[in-house]
Coordinates of C-alpha atoms in Angstrom, one line a residue:
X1254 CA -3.6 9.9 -26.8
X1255 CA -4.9 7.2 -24.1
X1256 CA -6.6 8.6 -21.1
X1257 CA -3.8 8.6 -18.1
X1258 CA -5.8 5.7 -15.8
X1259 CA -6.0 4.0 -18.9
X1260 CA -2.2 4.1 -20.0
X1261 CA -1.6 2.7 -16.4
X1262 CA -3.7 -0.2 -16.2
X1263 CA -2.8 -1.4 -19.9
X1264 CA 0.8 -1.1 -18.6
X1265 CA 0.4 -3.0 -15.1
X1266 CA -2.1 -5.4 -17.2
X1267 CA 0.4 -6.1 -20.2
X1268 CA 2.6 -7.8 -17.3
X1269 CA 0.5 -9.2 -15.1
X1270 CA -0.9 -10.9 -18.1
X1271 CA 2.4 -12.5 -19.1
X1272 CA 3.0 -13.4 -15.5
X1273 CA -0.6 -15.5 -16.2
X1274 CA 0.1 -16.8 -19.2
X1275 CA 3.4 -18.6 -17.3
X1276 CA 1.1 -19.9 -14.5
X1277 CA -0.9 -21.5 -17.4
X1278 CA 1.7 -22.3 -19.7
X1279 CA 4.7 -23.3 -17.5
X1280 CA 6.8 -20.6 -17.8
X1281 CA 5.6 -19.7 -21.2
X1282 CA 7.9 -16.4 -21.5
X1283 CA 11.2 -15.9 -19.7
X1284 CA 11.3 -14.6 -16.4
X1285 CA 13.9 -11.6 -17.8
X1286 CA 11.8 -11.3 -20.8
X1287 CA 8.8 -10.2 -18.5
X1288 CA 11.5 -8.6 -16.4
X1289 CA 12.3 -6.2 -19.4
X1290 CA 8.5 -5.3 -20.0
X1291 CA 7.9 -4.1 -16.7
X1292 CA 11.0 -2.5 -16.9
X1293 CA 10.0 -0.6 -20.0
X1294 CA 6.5 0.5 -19.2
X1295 CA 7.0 3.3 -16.8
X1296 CA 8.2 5.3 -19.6
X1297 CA 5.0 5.3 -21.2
X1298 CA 3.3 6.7 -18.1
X1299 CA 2.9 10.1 -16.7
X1300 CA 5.0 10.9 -14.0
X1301 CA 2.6 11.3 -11.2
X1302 CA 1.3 7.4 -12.5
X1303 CA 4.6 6.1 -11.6
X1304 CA 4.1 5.8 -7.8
X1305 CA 1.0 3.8 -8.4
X1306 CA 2.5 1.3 -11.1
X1307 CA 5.2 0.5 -8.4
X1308 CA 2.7 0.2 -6.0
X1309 CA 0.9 -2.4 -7.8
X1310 CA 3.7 -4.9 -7.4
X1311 CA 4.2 -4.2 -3.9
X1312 CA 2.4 -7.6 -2.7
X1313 CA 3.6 -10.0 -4.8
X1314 CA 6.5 -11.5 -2.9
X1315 CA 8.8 -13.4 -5.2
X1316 CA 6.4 -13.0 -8.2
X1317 CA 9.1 -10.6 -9.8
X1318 CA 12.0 -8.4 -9.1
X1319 CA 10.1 -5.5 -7.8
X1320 CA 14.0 -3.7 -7.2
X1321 CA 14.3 -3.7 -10.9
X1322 CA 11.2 -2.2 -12.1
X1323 CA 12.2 0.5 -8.8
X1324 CA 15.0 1.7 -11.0
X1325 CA 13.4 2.2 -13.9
X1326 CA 10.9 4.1 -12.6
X1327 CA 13.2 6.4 -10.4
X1328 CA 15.0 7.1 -13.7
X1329 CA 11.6 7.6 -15.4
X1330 CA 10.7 10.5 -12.6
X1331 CA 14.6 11.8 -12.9
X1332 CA 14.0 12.1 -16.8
X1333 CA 10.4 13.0 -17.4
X1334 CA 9.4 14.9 -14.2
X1335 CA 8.5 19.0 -13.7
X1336 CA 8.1 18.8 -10.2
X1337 CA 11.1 20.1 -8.6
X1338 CA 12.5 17.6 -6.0
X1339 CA 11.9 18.5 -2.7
X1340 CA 14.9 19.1 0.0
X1341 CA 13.7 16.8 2.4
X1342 CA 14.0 13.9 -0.2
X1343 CA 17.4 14.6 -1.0
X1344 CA 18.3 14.5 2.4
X1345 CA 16.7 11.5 2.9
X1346 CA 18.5 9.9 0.2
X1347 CA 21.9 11.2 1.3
X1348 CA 21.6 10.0 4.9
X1349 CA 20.3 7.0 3.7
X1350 CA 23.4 6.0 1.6
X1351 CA 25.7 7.5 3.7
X1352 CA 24.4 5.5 6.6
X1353 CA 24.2 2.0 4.6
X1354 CA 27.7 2.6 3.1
X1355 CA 29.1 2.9 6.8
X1356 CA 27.4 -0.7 7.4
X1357 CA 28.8 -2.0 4.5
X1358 CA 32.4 -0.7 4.5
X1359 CA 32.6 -1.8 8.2
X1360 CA 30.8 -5.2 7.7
X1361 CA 32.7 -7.3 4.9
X1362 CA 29.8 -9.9 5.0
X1363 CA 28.0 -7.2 3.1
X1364 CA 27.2 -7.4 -0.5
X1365 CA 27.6 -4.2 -2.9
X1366 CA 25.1 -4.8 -5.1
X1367 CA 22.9 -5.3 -2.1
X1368 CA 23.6 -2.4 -1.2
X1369 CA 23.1 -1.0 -4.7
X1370 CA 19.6 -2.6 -4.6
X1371 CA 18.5 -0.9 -1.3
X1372 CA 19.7 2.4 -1.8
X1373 CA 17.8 2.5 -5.3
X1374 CA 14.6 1.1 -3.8
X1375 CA 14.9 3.7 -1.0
X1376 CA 15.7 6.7 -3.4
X1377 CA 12.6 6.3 -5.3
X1378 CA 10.5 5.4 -2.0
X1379 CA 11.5 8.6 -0.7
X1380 CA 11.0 10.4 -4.2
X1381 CA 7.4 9.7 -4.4
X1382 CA 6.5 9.8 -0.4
X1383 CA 7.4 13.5 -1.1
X1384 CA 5.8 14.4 -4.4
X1385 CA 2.3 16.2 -5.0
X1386 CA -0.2 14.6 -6.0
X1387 CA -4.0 15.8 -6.7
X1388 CA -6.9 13.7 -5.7
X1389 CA -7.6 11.4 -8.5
X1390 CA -3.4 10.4 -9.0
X1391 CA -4.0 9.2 -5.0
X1392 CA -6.9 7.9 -6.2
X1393 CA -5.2 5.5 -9.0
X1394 CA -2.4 4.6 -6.4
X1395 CA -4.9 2.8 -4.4
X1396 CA -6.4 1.4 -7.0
X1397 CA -3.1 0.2 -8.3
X1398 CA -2.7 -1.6 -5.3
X1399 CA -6.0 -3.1 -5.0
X1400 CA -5.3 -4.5 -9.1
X1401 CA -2.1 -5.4 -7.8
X1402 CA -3.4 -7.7 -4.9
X1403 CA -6.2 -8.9 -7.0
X1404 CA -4.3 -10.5 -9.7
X1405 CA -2.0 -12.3 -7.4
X1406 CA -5.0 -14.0 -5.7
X1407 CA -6.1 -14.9 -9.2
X1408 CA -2.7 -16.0 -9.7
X1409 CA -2.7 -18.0 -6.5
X1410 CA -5.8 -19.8 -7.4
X1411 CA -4.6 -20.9 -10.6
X1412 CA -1.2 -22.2 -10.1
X1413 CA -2.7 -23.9 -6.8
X1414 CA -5.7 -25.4 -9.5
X1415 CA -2.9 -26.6 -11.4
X1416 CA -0.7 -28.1 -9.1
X1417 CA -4.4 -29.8 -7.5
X1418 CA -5.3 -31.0 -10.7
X1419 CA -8.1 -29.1 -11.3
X1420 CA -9.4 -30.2 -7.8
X1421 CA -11.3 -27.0 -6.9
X1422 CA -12.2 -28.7 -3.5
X1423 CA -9.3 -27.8 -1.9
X1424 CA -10.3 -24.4 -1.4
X1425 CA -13.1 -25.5 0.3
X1426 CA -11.1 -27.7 2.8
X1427 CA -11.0 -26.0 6.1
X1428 CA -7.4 -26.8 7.3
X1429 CA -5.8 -25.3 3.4
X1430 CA -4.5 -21.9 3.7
X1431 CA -4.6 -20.0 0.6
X1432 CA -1.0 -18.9 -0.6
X1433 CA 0.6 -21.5 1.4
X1434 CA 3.6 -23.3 -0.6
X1435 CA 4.8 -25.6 2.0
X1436 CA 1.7 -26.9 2.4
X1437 CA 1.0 -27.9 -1.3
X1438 CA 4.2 -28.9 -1.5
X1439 CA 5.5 -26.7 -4.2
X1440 CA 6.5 -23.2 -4.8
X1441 CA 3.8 -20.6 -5.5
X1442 CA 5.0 -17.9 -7.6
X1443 CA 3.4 -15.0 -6.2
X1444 CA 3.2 -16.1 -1.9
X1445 CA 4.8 -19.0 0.0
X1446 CA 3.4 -17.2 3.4
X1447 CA -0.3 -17.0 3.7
X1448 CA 0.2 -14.3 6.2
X1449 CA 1.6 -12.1 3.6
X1450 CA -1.9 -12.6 1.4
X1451 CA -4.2 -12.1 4.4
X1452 CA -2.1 -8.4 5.2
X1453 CA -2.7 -7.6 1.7
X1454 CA -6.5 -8.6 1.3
X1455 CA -7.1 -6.8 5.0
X1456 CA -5.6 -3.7 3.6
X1457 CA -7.3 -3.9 0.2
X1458 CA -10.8 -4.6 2.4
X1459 CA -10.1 -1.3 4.7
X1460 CA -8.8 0.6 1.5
X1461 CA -12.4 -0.1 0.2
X1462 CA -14.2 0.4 3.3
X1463 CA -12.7 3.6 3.5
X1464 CA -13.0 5.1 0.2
X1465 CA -16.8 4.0 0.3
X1466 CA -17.1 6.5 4.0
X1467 CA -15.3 8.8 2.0
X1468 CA -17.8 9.2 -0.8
X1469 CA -16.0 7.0 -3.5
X1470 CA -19.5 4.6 -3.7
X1471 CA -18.2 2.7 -6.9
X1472 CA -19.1 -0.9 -7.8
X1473 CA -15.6 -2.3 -8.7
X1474 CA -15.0 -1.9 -4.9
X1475 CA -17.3 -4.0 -3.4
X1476 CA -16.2 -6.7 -5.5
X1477 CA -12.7 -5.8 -5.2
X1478 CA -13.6 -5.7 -0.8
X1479 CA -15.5 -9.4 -1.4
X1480 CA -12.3 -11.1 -3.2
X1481 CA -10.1 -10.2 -0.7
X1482 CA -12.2 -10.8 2.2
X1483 CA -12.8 -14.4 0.5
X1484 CA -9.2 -15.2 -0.2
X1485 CA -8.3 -13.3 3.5
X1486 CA -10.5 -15.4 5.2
X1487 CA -8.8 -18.6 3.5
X1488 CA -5.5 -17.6 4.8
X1489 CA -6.4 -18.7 8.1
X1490 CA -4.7 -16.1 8.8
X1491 CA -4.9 -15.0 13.0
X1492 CA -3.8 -11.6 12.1
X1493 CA -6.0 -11.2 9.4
X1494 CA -9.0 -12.0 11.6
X1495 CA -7.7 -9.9 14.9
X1496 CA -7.2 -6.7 12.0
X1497 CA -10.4 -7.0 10.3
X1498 CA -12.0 -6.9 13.9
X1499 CA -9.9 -3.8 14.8
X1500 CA -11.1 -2.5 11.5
X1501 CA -14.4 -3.1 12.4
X1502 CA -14.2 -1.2 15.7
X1503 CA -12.8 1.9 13.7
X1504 CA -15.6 2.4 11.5
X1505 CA -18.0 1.6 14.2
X1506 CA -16.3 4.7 16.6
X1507 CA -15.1 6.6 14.0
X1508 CA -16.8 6.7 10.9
X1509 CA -19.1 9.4 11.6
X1510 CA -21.0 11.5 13.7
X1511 CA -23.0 9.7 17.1
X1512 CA -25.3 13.0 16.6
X1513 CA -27.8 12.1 13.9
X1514 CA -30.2 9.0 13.5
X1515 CA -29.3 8.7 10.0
X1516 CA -25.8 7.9 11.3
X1517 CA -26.9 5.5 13.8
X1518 CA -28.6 3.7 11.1
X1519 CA -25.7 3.0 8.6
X1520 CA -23.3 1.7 12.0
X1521 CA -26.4 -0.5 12.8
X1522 CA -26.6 -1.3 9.1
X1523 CA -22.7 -2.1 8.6
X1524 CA -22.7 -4.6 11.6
X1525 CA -25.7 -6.7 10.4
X1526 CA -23.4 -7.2 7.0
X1527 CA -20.2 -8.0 9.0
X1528 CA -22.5 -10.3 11.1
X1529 CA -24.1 -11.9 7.8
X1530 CA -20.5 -11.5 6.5
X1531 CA -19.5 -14.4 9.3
X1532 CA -23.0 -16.3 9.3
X1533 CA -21.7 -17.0 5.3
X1534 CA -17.7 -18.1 6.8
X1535 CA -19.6 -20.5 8.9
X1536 CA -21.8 -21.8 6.7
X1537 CA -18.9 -22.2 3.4
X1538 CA -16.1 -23.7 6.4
X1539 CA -17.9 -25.3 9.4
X1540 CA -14.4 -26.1 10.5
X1541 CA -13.2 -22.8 10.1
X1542 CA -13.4 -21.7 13.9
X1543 CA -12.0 -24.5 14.9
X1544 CA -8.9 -24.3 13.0
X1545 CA -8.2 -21.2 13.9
X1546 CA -8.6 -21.9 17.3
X1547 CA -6.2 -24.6 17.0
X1548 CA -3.5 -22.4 15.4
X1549 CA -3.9 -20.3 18.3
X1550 CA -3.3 -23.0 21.1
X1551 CA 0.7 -22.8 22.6
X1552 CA 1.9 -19.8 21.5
X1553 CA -0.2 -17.3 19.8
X1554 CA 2.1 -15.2 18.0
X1555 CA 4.1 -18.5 16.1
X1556 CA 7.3 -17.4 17.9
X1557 CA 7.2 -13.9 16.8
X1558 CA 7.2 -12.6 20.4
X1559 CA 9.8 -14.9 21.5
X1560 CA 12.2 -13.8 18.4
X1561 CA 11.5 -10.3 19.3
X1562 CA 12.9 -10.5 22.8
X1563 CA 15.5 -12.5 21.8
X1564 CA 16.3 -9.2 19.0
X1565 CA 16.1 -7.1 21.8
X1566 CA 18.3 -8.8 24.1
X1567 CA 20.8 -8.7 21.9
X1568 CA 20.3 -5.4 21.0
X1569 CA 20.6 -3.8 25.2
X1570 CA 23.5 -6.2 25.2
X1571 CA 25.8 -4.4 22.3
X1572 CA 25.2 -0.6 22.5
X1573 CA 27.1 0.1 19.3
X1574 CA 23.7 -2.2 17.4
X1575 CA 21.3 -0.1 19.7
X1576 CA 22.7 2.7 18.5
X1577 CA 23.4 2.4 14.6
X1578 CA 21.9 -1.2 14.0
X1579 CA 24.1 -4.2 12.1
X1580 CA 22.3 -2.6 8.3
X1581 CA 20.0 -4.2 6.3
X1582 CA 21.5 -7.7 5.1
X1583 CA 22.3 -10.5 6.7
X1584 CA 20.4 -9.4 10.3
X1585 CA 19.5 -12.9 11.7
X1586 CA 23.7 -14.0 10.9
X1587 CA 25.0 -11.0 12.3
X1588 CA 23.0 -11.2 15.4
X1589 CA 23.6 -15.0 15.8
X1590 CA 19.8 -15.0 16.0
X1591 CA 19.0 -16.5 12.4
X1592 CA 15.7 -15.8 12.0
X1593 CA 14.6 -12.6 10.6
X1594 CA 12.9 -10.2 13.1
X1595 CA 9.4 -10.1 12.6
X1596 CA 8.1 -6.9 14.1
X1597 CA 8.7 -3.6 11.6
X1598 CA 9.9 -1.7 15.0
X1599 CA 12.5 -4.2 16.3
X1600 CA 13.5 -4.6 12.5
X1601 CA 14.1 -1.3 12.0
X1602 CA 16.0 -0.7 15.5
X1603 CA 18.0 -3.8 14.1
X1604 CA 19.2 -2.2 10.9
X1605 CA 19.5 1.2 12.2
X1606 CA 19.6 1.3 15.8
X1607 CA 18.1 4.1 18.0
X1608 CA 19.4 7.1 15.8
X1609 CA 18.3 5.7 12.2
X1610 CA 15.1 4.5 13.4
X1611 CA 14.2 8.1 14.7
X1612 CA 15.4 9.4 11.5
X1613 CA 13.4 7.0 9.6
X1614 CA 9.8 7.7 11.7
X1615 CA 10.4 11.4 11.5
X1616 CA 10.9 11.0 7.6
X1617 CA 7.8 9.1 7.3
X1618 CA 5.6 11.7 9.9
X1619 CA 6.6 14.4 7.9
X1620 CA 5.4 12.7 4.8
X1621 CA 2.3 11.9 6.5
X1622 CA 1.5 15.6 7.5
X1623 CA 2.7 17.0 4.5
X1624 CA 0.0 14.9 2.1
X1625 CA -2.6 15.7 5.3
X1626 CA -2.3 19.1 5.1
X1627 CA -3.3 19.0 1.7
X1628 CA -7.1 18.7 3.3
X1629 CA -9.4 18.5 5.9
X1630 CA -8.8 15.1 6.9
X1631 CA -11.2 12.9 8.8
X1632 CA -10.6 10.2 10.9
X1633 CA -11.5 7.7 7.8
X1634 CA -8.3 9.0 6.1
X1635 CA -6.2 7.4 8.7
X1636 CA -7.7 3.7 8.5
X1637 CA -5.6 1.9 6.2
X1638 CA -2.5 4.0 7.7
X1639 CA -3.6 3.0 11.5
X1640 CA -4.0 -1.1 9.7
X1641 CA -0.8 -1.0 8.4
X1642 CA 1.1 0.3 11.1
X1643 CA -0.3 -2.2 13.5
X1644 CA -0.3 -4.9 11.0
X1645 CA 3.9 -4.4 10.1
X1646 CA 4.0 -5.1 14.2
X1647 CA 4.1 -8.8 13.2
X1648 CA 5.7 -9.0 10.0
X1649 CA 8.7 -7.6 8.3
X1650 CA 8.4 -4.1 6.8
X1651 CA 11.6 -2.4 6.3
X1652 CA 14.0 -5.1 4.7
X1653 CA 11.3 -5.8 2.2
X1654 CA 12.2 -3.8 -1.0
X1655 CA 8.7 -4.2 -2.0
X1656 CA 6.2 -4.1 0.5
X1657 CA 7.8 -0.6 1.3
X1658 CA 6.0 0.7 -1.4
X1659 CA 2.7 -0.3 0.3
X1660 CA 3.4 1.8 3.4
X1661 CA 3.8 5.0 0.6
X1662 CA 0.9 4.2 -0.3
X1663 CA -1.5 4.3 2.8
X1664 CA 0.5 7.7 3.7
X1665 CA -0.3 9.4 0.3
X1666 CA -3.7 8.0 0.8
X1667 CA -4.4 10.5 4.0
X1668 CA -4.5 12.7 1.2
X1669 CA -7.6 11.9 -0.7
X1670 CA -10.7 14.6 0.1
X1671 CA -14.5 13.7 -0.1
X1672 CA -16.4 13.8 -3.0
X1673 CA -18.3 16.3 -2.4
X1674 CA -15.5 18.7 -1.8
X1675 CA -14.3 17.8 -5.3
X1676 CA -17.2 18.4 -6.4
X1677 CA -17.7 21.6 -4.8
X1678 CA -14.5 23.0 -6.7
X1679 CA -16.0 21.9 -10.2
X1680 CA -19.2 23.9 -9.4
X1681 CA -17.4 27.1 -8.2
X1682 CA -14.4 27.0 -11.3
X1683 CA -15.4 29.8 -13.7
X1684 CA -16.6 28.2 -16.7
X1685 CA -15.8 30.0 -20.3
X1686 CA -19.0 31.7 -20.5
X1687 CA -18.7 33.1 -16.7
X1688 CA -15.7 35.3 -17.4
X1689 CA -17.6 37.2 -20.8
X1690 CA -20.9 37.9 -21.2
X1691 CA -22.7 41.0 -21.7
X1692 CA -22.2 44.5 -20.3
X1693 CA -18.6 46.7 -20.6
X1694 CA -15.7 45.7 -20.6
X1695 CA -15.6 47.0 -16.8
X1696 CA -18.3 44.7 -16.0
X1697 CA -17.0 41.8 -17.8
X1698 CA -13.3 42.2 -16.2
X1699 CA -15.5 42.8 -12.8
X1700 CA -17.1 39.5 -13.3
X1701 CA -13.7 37.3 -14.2
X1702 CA -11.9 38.7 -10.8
X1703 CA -14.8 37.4 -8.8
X1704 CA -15.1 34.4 -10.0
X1705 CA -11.7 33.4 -10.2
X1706 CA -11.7 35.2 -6.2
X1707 CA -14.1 32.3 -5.3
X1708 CA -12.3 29.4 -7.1
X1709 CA -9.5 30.7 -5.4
X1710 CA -10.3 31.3 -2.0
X1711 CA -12.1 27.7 -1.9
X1712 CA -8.9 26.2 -3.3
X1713 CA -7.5 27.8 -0.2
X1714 CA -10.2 26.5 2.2
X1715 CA -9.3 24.2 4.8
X1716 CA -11.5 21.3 3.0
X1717 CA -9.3 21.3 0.0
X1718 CA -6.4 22.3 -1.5
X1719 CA -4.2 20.2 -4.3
X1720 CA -7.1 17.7 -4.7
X1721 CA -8.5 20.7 -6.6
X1722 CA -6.1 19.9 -9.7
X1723 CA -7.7 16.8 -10.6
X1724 CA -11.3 18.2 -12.1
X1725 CA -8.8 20.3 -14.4

């Protein structure tokens, strides 16, 4: 029987191998045909590796029907399952379709199957945001994502190699942004917006950054953090650059205590590698500040801040949309706007109006206390959560049937305990040998109930509680 991290990443690398092989091969295998195995593999997996096989697709724009492999693995988790599903997600659900269907019967530019496709991508989002998970199945979600992001630079670079000839100098051109279709000319499987690659390697960086303050000191992820902050940085992304420097303060203020010189030292230490991080920018792309001060001249925010007044206008101009939204399709014709709002908050006051988008946050606060109660949490927990949040202010979030999955993902991360707390639950569990050994059978039963008292109670602590499960 394959080790569970081991079923997943043969499962996620099966099909991002055949995705590859079509970037290599011009289209190689079928688009359904790939379809079909991603389709297939969550029935290999354990159900609590389910949440982070979705996630692993949740970047990769059109790269492949992310909605699809959502069904399959919400009927995986119906099928295969123990955990009982909990109230709040079936309420979720319920409102959710219930609320959706109104939209659609009362809006006949709405599309069914549309419809079908949300409400399926939404059932299993809720599903997992709700489901227990001990620390190393958090653990594997992350990583999931991190593979995820990975491979779709890799795939990036390659098609973009291939449609340049083999002219690796283009990466080194200041003005190219990595990801970007429209300006190669062609379509990119995996991004056409090099804003959607720099969100995903900024998250992947703090995902790193925060998993190394947490105690997870592992070598994949400072080579995971440097490929990301490469291809990031290649973006030319403004938001990308802002973020990382907001990501920068957080670990500076928060990482720690300001008590002890040894703590002093690693902040001191930290900053000389983000300042020898930019010394090495500036060196590889003397042009780079300079581009990206040019993409900042006029406005700033690319017309994001103009289309988000122009949302909310519309929206203290119809109070039947400021209360229940226009739903989920078809937003920018509906509003007469066309473009699609691009800030998470106006989107989802768009789609739901004032009563769903309450009902939404509250959904997602109460999955984000639930998995932090599940430990002492420290600041660091809350990094990638605090990125993301801020980060979804200038793109879209909700309407996005796969980067939803991302946003489970930082919540169930506030989850994940220190090492050492893990480590202090493998030290305390009563090993074979504790609960025998010598003396009467008094003594010996004497002996058991203690130890199993401590493993207990330290279960119970406020440092750790279904973390425990994973050094079973």
């Amino acid at each position: 029987m394959l080790k569970t991290n081991r079923r997943l990443r043969i499962a996620q690398g099966v099909v991002f191998a055949a995705l590859l092989l079509n970037a290599f091969g011009a289209n190689m295998i079928p688009d359904h045909i790939i379809l079909g195995i991603a389709m297939i593999m969550p029935f290999i997996l354990e159900p609590m590796d389910i949440a982070a096989y979705i996630v692993g697709f949740s970047m990769m724009g059109t790269g492949i029907q992310t909605t699809y492999i959502a069904i399959a693995c919400l009927l995986t988790l119906l099928l295969k399952s123990r955990q009982k599903i909990k109230v709040t997600t079936i309420i979720a659900v319920l409102v959710f379709v219930l609320y959706e269907l109104v939209h659609l019967l009362f809006r006949p530019e709405d599309n069914l199957m549309e419809y079908l496709r949300y409400v399926m991508a939404y059932a299993l989002l809720f599903y997992i945001a709700f489901m227990d998970y001990d620390a190393q199945a958090r653990l594997r979600m992350a990583d999931s994502f991190m593979f995820g992001t990975v491979f779709c630079i890799v795939h990036i670079f390659v098609e973009t190699l291939i449609f340049e000839n083999g002219d690796i100098t283009v990466f080194w051109d200041g003005s190219y942004r990595f990801g970007y279709s429209a300006q190669l000319g062609v379509d990119l499987t995996m991004a056409a917006d090099p804003n959607l690659v720099g969100q995903s390697c900024l998250l992947v960086i703090v995902l790193c950054v925060s998993l190394f303050l947490l105690g997870y000191k592992k070598r994949k992820y400072y080579f995971t953090a440097a490929i990301a902050l490469i291809a990031g940085t290649m973006t030319l992304s403004k938001t990308f650059i802002i973020m990382l420097a907001v990501m920068v303060l957080l670990v500076f203020l928060f990482a720690g205590s300001w008590s002890s010189s040894k703590a002093f030292k690693k902040r001191v230490t930290f900053l000389l590698f983000v300042a020898l991080g930019c010394y090495a920018v500036m060196q590889i792309y003397p042009d780079y500040l300079e581009n990206i001060i040019a993409r900042a001249e006029g406005d700033v925010t690319t017309g994001r801040l103009s289309g988000a007044q122009k949302y909310f206008a519309y929206l203290m101009q119809d109070m039947k949309a400021l209360l229940v939204g226009v739903g989920m399709q078809n937003v920018g014709e509906k509003t007469g706007i066309g473009a699609s709002p691009h800030a998470s908050i106006i989107e989802a006051m768009t789609c739901w109006g004032l009563v769903g988008t309450i009902a939404m946050i509250s959904v997602l606060v109460k999955a984000t206390v639930k998995h932090a109660s599940s430990i002492k949490t420290r600041m660091v927990n809350y990094f990638p959560l605090i990125i993301f949040v801020i980060v979804s202010q200038s793109t879209q979030l909700f309407r996005l049937r796969d980067k939803v999955f991302a946003m489970v993902m930082v919540i169930v991360f506030v989850g994940i305990p220190q090492t050492e707390h893990i480590q202090k639950i493998a030290s305390i569990r009563p090993e074979p040998k504790q609960l025998g050994g010598g003396g009467s059978i008094n003594e010996r039963k004497t002996n058991s109930v203690s130890c199993w008292n401590r493993y207990a109670e330290c279960r119970r602590s406020e440092c750790y509680h279904d973390a425990g499960a994973s050094i079973t």
